[in-house]
PDB file of C-alpha atoms and ligand atoms in Angstrom:
ATOM      1  CA  UNK A   1     129.843 128.814  98.824  1.00 84.00           C
ATOM      2  CA  UNK A   2     126.615 126.304 100.479  1.00 95.00           C
ATOM      3  CA  UNK A   3     126.488 123.219 101.475  1.00 97.00           C
ATOM      4  CA  UNK A   4     124.391 121.743  98.638  1.00 97.00           C
ATOM      5  CA  UNK A   5     126.329 123.239  96.300  1.00 97.00           C
ATOM      6  CA  UNK A   6     129.698 122.153  97.592  1.00 97.00           C
ATOM      7  CA  UNK A   7     128.323 118.921  97.536  1.00 97.00           C
ATOM      8  CA  UNK A   8     127.465 118.332  94.122  1.00 97.00           C
ATOM      9  CA  UNK A   9     130.168 120.465  92.881  1.00 97.00           C
ATOM     10  CA  UNK A  10     132.026 117.494  94.686  1.00 97.00           C
ATOM     11  CA  UNK A  11     130.295 114.542  93.596  1.00 98.00           C
ATOM     12  CA  UNK A  12     130.705 115.432  90.008  1.00 97.00           C
ATOM     13  CA  UNK A  13     134.414 115.092  90.410  1.00 97.00           C
ATOM     14  CA  UNK A  14     134.052 112.038  92.244  1.00 97.00           C
ATOM     15  CA  UNK A  15     131.623 110.048  89.967  1.00 97.00           C
ATOM     16  CA  UNK A  16     133.826 112.011  87.199  1.00 97.00           C
ATOM     17  CA  UNK A  17     137.447 110.686  88.218  1.00 97.00           C
ATOM     18  CA  UNK A  18     135.444 107.044  89.139  1.00 97.00           C
ATOM     19  CA  UNK A  19     136.527 107.219  93.159  1.00 96.00           C
ATOM     20  CA  UNK A  20     133.576 105.100  93.935  1.00 95.00           C
ATOM     21  CA  UNK A  21     135.307 101.657  92.415  1.00 95.00           C
ATOM     22  CA  UNK A  22     137.263 101.456  95.753  1.00 94.00           C
ATOM     23  CA  UNK A  23     133.910 101.127  97.273  1.00 94.00           C
ATOM     24  CA  UNK A  24     132.028  98.795  95.328  1.00 94.00           C
ATOM     25  CA  UNK A  25     130.565  96.190  97.266  1.00 93.00           C
ATOM     26  CA  UNK A  26     127.219  93.721  97.705  1.00 90.00           C
ATOM     27  CA  UNK A  27     124.135  94.690  99.362  1.00 89.00           C
ATOM     28  CA  UNK A  28     124.549  92.073 101.658  1.00 92.00           C
ATOM     29  CA  UNK A  29     126.776  92.355 104.699  1.00 92.00           C
ATOM     30  CA  UNK A  30     130.281  90.443 104.225  1.00 93.00           C
ATOM     31  CA  UNK A  31     131.051  90.412 108.126  1.00 95.00           C
ATOM     32  CA  UNK A  32     127.150  89.431 108.862  1.00 97.00           C
ATOM     33  CA  UNK A  33     127.004  91.931 111.332  1.00 98.00           C
ATOM     34  CA  UNK A  34     123.776  94.804 111.959  1.00 98.00           C
ATOM     35  CA  UNK A  35     125.453  97.451 114.069  1.00 98.00           C
ATOM     36  CA  UNK A  36     123.138 100.105 115.669  1.00 98.00           C
ATOM     37  CA  UNK A  37     125.275 102.762 116.999  1.00 98.00           C
ATOM     38  CA  UNK A  38     125.243 106.739 117.378  1.00 98.00           C
ATOM     39  CA  UNK A  39     125.002 109.550 114.514  1.00 98.00           C
ATOM     40  CA  UNK A  40     127.869 111.363 116.866  1.00 98.00           C
ATOM     41  CA  UNK A  41     129.839 113.522 114.261  1.00 98.00           C
ATOM     42  CA  UNK A  42     133.392 111.810 115.881  1.00 98.00           C
ATOM     43  CA  UNK A  43     132.082 108.210 115.306  1.00 98.00           C
ATOM     44  CA  UNK A  44     131.365 108.660 111.252  1.00 98.00           C
ATOM     45  CA  UNK A  45     134.877 107.567 110.461  1.00 97.00           C
ATOM     46  CA  UNK A  46     136.296 106.456 113.383  1.00 98.00           C
ATOM     47  CA  UNK A  47     134.028 104.013 114.635  1.00 98.00           C
ATOM     48  CA  UNK A  48     134.306 101.704 111.414  1.00 98.00           C
ATOM     49  CA  UNK A  49     138.094 102.176 111.101  1.00 98.00           C
ATOM     50  CA  UNK A  50     138.367 101.123 115.217  1.00 98.00           C
ATOM     51  CA  UNK A  51     135.899  98.076 114.286  1.00 98.00           C
ATOM     52  CA  UNK A  52     137.654  97.424 111.044  1.00 97.00           C
ATOM     53  CA  UNK A  53     134.382  97.626 108.804  1.00 97.00           C
ATOM     54  CA  UNK A  54     134.393  98.177 105.445  1.00 95.00           C
ATOM     55  CA  UNK A  55     132.067  98.831 102.917  1.00 95.00           C
ATOM     56  CA  UNK A  56     130.147  96.190 102.232  1.00 94.00           C
ATOM     57  CA  UNK A  57     131.229  94.497 105.619  1.00 96.00           C
ATOM     58  CA  UNK A  58     128.028  95.540 108.028  1.00 97.00           C
ATOM     59  CA  UNK A  59     124.305  96.993 108.000  1.00 97.00           C
ATOM     60  CA  UNK A  60     124.730 100.311 110.067  1.00 98.00           C
ATOM     61  CA  UNK A  61     122.037 101.920 111.440  1.00 98.00           C
ATOM     62  CA  UNK A  62     122.843 105.102 113.440  1.00 98.00           C
ATOM     63  CA  UNK A  63     120.311 107.835 115.314  1.00 97.00           C
ATOM     64  CA  UNK A  64     120.451 109.985 118.463  1.00 96.00           C
ATOM     65  CA  UNK A  65     122.032 107.699 121.274  1.00 97.00           C
ATOM     66  CA  UNK A  66     121.701 104.075 119.157  1.00 97.00           C
ATOM     67  CA  UNK A  67     118.523 104.367 121.306  1.00 96.00           C
ATOM     68  CA  UNK A  68     115.146 102.122 120.654  1.00 96.00           C
ATOM     69  CA  UNK A  69     112.428 104.031 121.587  1.00 90.00           C
ATOM     70  CA  UNK A  70     109.989 102.015 120.358  1.00 92.00           C
ATOM     71  CA  UNK A  71     110.277  97.967 119.507  1.00 95.00           C
ATOM     72  CA  UNK A  72     107.730  98.290 116.340  1.00 97.00           C
ATOM     73  CA  UNK A  73     109.727 101.334 114.751  1.00 97.00           C
ATOM     74  CA  UNK A  74     111.739 101.846 112.489  1.00 97.00           C
ATOM     75  CA  UNK A  75     114.965 101.054 114.318  1.00 98.00           C
ATOM     76  CA  UNK A  76     113.465  97.735 115.100  1.00 98.00           C
ATOM     77  CA  UNK A  77     112.196  96.875 111.694  1.00 98.00           C
ATOM     78  CA  UNK A  78     115.146  97.738 109.975  1.00 98.00           C
ATOM     79  CA  UNK A  79     117.405  95.522 112.716  1.00 98.00           C
ATOM     80  CA  UNK A  80     115.104  92.706 111.652  1.00 98.00           C
ATOM     81  CA  UNK A  81     115.419  93.325 107.683  1.00 98.00           C
ATOM     82  CA  UNK A  82     119.319  92.857 107.979  1.00 97.00           C
ATOM     83  CA  UNK A  83     118.719  89.547 110.189  1.00 98.00           C
ATOM     84  CA  UNK A  84     115.662  88.408 107.917  1.00 97.00           C
ATOM     85  CA  UNK A  85     116.459  89.700 104.177  1.00 96.00           C
ATOM     86  CA  UNK A  86     119.596  90.993 104.022  1.00 96.00           C
ATOM     87  CA  UNK A  87     121.805  87.848 105.903  1.00 95.00           C
ATOM     88  CA  UNK A  88     123.072  89.304 109.068  1.00 97.00           C
ATOM     89  CA  UNK A  89     123.311  86.980 111.463  1.00 98.00           C
ATOM     90  CA  UNK A  90     124.458  89.127 114.800  1.00 98.00           C
ATOM     91  CA  UNK A  91     123.609  92.009 116.268  1.00 98.00           C
ATOM     92  CA  UNK A  92     126.136  94.471 118.074  1.00 98.00           C
ATOM     93  CA  UNK A  93     124.939  98.040 119.919  1.00 98.00           C
ATOM     94  CA  UNK A  94     127.660 100.617 120.050  1.00 98.00           C
ATOM     95  CA  UNK A  95     126.803 103.448 122.339  1.00 98.00           C
ATOM     96  CA  UNK A  96     129.878 105.738 123.118  1.00 98.00           C
ATOM     97  CA  UNK A  97     130.837 108.283 126.066  1.00 97.00           C
ATOM     98  CA  UNK A  98     130.010 111.557 126.033  1.00 96.00           C
ATOM     99  CA  UNK A  99     126.955 111.010 124.488  1.00 97.00           C
ATOM    100  CA  UNK A 100     124.794 113.991 124.215  1.00 94.00           C
ATOM    101  CA  UNK A 101     121.873 111.870 123.922  1.00 94.00           C
ATOM    102  CA  UNK A 102     122.574 110.599 127.384  1.00 93.00           C
ATOM    103  CA  UNK A 103     122.418 114.224 128.596  1.00 92.00           C
ATOM    104  CA  UNK A 104     119.843 115.557 126.431  1.00 94.00           C
ATOM    105  CA  UNK A 105     117.434 117.552 129.116  1.00 95.00           C
ATOM    106  CA  UNK A 106     113.855 117.897 128.110  1.00 95.00           C
ATOM    107  CA  UNK A 107     112.824 121.143 129.544  1.00 95.00           C
ATOM    108  CA  UNK A 108     115.792 122.657 127.695  1.00 96.00           C
ATOM    109  CA  UNK A 109     115.098 121.354 124.489  1.00 95.00           C
ATOM    110  CA  UNK A 110     111.112 122.428 124.658  1.00 95.00           C
ATOM    111  CA  UNK A 111     112.552 126.048 125.602  1.00 95.00           C
ATOM    112  CA  UNK A 112     114.889 126.177 122.639  1.00 96.00           C
ATOM    113  CA  UNK A 113     111.954 124.713 120.121  1.00 96.00           C
ATOM    114  CA  UNK A 114     109.727 127.781 121.855  1.00 95.00           C
ATOM    115  CA  UNK A 115     112.624 130.250 121.368  1.00 95.00           C
ATOM    116  CA  UNK A 116     113.041 129.250 117.550  1.00 97.00           C
ATOM    117  CA  UNK A 117     109.248 130.273 116.660  1.00 96.00           C
ATOM    118  CA  UNK A 118     107.388 127.082 117.189  1.00 96.00           C
ATOM    119  CA  UNK A 119     104.208 128.542 118.660  1.00 94.00           C
ATOM    120  CA  UNK A 120     103.492 127.537 122.450  1.00 92.00           C
ATOM    121  CA  UNK A 121      99.662 126.051 120.499  1.00 94.00           C
ATOM    122  CA  UNK A 122     101.497 123.549 118.616  1.00 95.00           C
ATOM    123  CA  UNK A 123     103.410 121.927 122.003  1.00 93.00           C
ATOM    124  CA  UNK A 124      99.564 122.104 123.899  1.00 93.00           C
ATOM    125  CA  UNK A 125      97.680 120.495 120.935  1.00 95.00           C
ATOM    126  CA  UNK A 126     100.445 118.049 120.864  1.00 95.00           C
ATOM    127  CA  UNK A 127     100.117 117.248 124.346  1.00 91.00           C
ATOM    128  CA  UNK A 128      96.526 117.570 124.422  1.00 94.00           C
ATOM    129  CA  UNK A 129      96.990 114.303 121.708  1.00 95.00           C
ATOM    130  CA  UNK A 130      98.876 112.376 124.067  1.00 94.00           C
ATOM    131  CA  UNK A 131     102.230 112.879 122.985  1.00 94.00           C
ATOM    132  CA  UNK A 132     104.798 113.130 126.162  1.00 94.00           C
ATOM    133  CA  UNK A 133     106.828 115.362 124.807  1.00 93.00           C
ATOM    134  CA  UNK A 134     109.131 115.093 128.060  1.00 92.00           C
ATOM    135  CA  UNK A 135     109.644 111.739 128.195  1.00 91.00           C
ATOM    136  CA  UNK A 136     110.199 111.395 124.055  1.00 92.00           C
ATOM    137  CA  UNK A 137     113.028 114.314 124.645  1.00 93.00           C
ATOM    138  CA  UNK A 138     114.517 113.228 127.586  1.00 91.00           C
ATOM    139  CA  UNK A 139     117.646 111.359 127.517  1.00 91.00           C
ATOM    140  CA  UNK A 140     118.901 108.000 128.967  1.00 90.00           C
ATOM    141  CA  UNK A 141     121.383 109.503 131.767  1.00 89.00           C
ATOM    142  CA  UNK A 142     124.065 106.877 131.611  1.00 94.00           C
ATOM    143  CA  UNK A 143     125.715 105.619 128.650  1.00 96.00           C
ATOM    144  CA  UNK A 144     126.216 102.311 129.346  1.00 97.00           C
ATOM    145  CA  UNK A 145     123.098 101.934 130.530  1.00 96.00           C
ATOM    146  CA  UNK A 146     121.571 102.961 127.387  1.00 96.00           C
ATOM    147  CA  UNK A 147     123.558 100.805 125.514  1.00 97.00           C
ATOM    148  CA  UNK A 148     122.272  97.532 127.921  1.00 97.00           C
ATOM    149  CA  UNK A 149     118.724  99.017 127.361  1.00 96.00           C
ATOM    150  CA  UNK A 150     118.510  98.878 124.033  1.00 97.00           C
ATOM    151  CA  UNK A 151     120.041  94.994 123.568  1.00 98.00           C
ATOM    152  CA  UNK A 152     117.365  94.008 126.177  1.00 97.00           C
ATOM    153  CA  UNK A 153     115.032  95.222 124.046  1.00 97.00           C
ATOM    154  CA  UNK A 154     116.612  93.451 120.543  1.00 98.00           C
ATOM    155  CA  UNK A 155     117.173  90.487 122.841  1.00 97.00           C
ATOM    156  CA  UNK A 156     113.519  90.077 123.769  1.00 97.00           C
ATOM    157  CA  UNK A 157     111.863  90.908 120.843  1.00 98.00           C
ATOM    158  CA  UNK A 158     108.976  88.549 119.605  1.00 97.00           C
ATOM    159  CA  UNK A 159     110.359  88.699 116.246  1.00 98.00           C
ATOM    160  CA  UNK A 160     114.278  87.985 116.900  1.00 98.00           C
ATOM    161  CA  UNK A 161     115.097  84.696 115.428  1.00 96.00           C
ATOM    162  CA  UNK A 162     116.349  82.391 117.822  1.00 94.00           C
ATOM    163  CA  UNK A 163     119.909  82.159 118.571  1.00 94.00           C
ATOM    164  CA  UNK A 164     121.095  85.734 117.099  1.00 97.00           C
ATOM    165  CA  UNK A 165     123.808  86.531 119.248  1.00 98.00           C
ATOM    166  CA  UNK A 166     123.258  90.216 120.341  1.00 98.00           C
ATOM    167  CA  UNK A 167     126.247  91.921 121.995  1.00 98.00           C
ATOM    168  CA  UNK A 168     127.048  95.525 123.363  1.00 98.00           C
ATOM    169  CA  UNK A 169     129.935  97.608 123.559  1.00 98.00           C
ATOM    170  CA  UNK A 170     130.847 101.348 124.437  1.00 98.00           C
ATOM    171  CA  UNK A 171     133.369 103.159 122.152  1.00 98.00           C
ATOM    172  CA  UNK A 172     135.740 105.790 123.518  1.00 98.00           C
ATOM    173  CA  UNK A 173     135.124 108.588 120.767  1.00 98.00           C
ATOM    174  CA  UNK A 174     138.506 110.229 121.172  1.00 98.00           C
ATOM    175  CA  UNK A 175     140.584 106.859 120.856  1.00 98.00           C
ATOM    176  CA  UNK A 176     138.393 104.437 119.465  1.00 98.00           C
ATOM    177  CA  UNK A 177     138.708 101.781 122.306  1.00 98.00           C
ATOM    178  CA  UNK A 178     135.848  99.430 122.548  1.00 98.00           C
ATOM    179  CA  UNK A 179     134.919  98.091 125.991  1.00 98.00           C
ATOM    180  CA  UNK A 180     132.605  94.686 125.272  1.00 98.00           C
ATOM    181  CA  UNK A 181     129.708  95.310 127.928  1.00 98.00           C
ATOM    182  CA  UNK A 182     127.604  92.300 127.101  1.00 97.00           C
ATOM    183  CA  UNK A 183     128.619  89.302 125.140  1.00 97.00           C
ATOM    184  CA  UNK A 184     125.742  87.367 123.149  1.00 97.00           C
ATOM    185  CA  UNK A 185     127.764  84.899 123.033  1.00 96.00           C
ATOM    186  CA  UNK A 186     128.343  83.768 126.196  1.00 88.00           C
ATOM    187  CA  UNK A 187     124.727  85.397 127.050  1.00 69.00           C
ATOM    188  CA  UNK A 188     123.379  82.374 124.487  1.00 63.00           C
ATOM    189  CA  UNK A 189     125.125  79.669 126.145  1.00 53.00           C
ATOM    190  CA  UNK A 190     123.797  80.280 129.094  1.00 50.00           C
ATOM    191  CA  UNK A 191     120.374  80.443 127.880  1.00 47.00           C
ATOM    192  CA  UNK A 192     120.645  76.968 126.210  1.00 44.00           C
TER     193      UNK A 192
HETATM  194 ZN1   ZN B   1     125.744 109.518 120.823  1.00 76.12          ZN
END
């Protein structure tokens, strides 16, 4: 059975037996948090459990590497929507050890793109349009530095509401252990 058929079949059962009742919550985050983290499969259930986040507690934004590649892209917009429209009051960036996005190699991925049948003409057209695939597809090298970069972009964003703490953490994808890299409260105090 293919994935979609599996999902649809399971879903029918899920709704029929009212399993959703355990997950009912408000659209506003109970713990007033926006969390930006990685899409890594190991974190799907582990991260919320390890942080004691339940349905309704936080706005969780995910992408490859918890990266903000553009200060006016959809990730930063989501952070701002969480803070301005959805009553969140703090932001936590959570990276993780062994992140695939840290080690991402642009040349390797470009080769993969070609091998999977995308025509080289497409690639050269993109390059001529000013799209720098090499830097777009390059990993950030070091997981801790990746977290700090995202924290800095959020913290220094001109549209961030003043006095919003922005924290940075790194999680072990095997044990769920968290390390605090940037304490947004103490940074706030020193800037006051
Ligand atoms: Zn990752």
